[in-house]
mmCIF file of C-alpha atoms in Angstrom:
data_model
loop_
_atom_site.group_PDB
_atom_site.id
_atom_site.type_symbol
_atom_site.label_atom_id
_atom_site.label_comp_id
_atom_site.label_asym_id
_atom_site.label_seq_id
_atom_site.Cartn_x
_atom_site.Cartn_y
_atom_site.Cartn_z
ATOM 1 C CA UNK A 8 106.403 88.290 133.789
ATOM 2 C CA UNK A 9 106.538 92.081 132.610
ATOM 3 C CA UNK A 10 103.977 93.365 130.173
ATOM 4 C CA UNK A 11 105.120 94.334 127.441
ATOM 5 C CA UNK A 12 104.094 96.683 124.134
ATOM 6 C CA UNK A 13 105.239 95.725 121.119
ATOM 7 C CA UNK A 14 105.763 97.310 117.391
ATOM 8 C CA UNK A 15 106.063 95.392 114.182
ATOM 9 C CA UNK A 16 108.056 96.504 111.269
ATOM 10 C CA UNK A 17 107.928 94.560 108.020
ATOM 11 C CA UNK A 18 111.818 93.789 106.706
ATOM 12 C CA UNK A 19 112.659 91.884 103.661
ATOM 13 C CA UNK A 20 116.091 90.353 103.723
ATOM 14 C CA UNK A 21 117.675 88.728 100.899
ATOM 15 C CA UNK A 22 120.940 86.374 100.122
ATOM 16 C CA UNK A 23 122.720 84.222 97.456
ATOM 17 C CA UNK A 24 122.570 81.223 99.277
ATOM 18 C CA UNK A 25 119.675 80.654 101.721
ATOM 19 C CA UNK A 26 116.875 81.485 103.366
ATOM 20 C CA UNK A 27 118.428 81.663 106.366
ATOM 21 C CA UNK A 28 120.943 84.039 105.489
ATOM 22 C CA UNK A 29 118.582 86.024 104.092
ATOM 23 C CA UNK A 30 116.286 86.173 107.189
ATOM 24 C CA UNK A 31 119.558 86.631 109.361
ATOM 25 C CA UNK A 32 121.158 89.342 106.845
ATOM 26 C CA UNK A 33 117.489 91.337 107.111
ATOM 27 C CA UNK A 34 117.939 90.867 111.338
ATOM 28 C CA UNK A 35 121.657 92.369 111.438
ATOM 29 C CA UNK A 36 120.678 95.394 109.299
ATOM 30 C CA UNK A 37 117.517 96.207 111.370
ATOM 31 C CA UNK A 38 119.937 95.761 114.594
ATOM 32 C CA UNK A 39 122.171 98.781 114.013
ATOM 33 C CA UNK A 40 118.696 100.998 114.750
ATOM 34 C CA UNK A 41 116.333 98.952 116.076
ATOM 35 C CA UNK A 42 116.326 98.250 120.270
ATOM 36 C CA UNK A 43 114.838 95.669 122.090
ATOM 37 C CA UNK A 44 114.308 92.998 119.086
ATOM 38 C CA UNK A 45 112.271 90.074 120.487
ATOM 39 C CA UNK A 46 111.011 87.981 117.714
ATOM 40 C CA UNK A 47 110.403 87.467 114.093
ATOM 41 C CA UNK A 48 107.934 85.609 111.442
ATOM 42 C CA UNK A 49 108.188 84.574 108.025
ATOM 43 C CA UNK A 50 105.732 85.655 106.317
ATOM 44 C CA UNK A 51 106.898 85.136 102.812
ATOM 45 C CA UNK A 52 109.633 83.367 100.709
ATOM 46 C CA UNK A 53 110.545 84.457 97.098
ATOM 47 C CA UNK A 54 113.708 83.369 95.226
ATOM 48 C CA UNK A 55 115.129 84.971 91.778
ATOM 49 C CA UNK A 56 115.651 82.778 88.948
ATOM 50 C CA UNK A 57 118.655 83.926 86.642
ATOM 51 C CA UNK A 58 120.230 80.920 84.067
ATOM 52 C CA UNK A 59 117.469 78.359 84.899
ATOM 53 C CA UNK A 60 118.694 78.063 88.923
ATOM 54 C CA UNK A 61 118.600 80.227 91.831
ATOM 55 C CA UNK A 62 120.069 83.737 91.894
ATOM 56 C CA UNK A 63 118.956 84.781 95.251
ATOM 57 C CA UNK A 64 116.326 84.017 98.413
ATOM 58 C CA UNK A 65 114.333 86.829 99.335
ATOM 59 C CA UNK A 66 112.527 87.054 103.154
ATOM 60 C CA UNK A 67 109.846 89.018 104.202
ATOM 61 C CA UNK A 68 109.688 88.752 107.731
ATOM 62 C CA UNK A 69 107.426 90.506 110.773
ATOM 63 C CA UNK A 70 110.221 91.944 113.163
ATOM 64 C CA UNK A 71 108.631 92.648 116.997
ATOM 65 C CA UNK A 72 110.631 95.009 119.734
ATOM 66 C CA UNK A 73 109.389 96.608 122.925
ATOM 67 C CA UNK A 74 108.167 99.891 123.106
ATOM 68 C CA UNK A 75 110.640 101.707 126.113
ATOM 69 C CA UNK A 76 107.835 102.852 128.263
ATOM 70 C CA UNK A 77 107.422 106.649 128.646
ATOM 71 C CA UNK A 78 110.054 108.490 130.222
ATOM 72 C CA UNK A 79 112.699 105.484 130.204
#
């Protein structure tokens, strides 16, 4: 196995109906900049109350991805 360097970005992600939309919805996004994605942790769950029920799930999530070595 390769050793690796990794960065961590915080993302929240949010959706109508569930958390795991939400954490996927915050995952797409960050994949249209973001290389190398190679793991993720939930590090907090919110949801928004409108009319007495659930609006919306919110995610805050620890995104990792590989640094590209110098010179790559």
């Amino acid at each position: 196995m390769s050793e690796h360097v990794y960065k961590v970005v915080e993302l929240v992600g949010s959706s109508r109906n569930s958390i795991e939309e939400a954490v996927n919805n915050a995952l797409t996004q960050a994949s249209q900049t973001i290389r190398n994605m190679r793991w993720f942790e939930v590090v907090e769950t919110r949801g928004y109350i409108e009319e007495g029920g659930v609006a919306y799930w919110q995610v805050t999530i620890k995104l990792g991805f590989t640094v590209d070595p110098q010179g790559a």
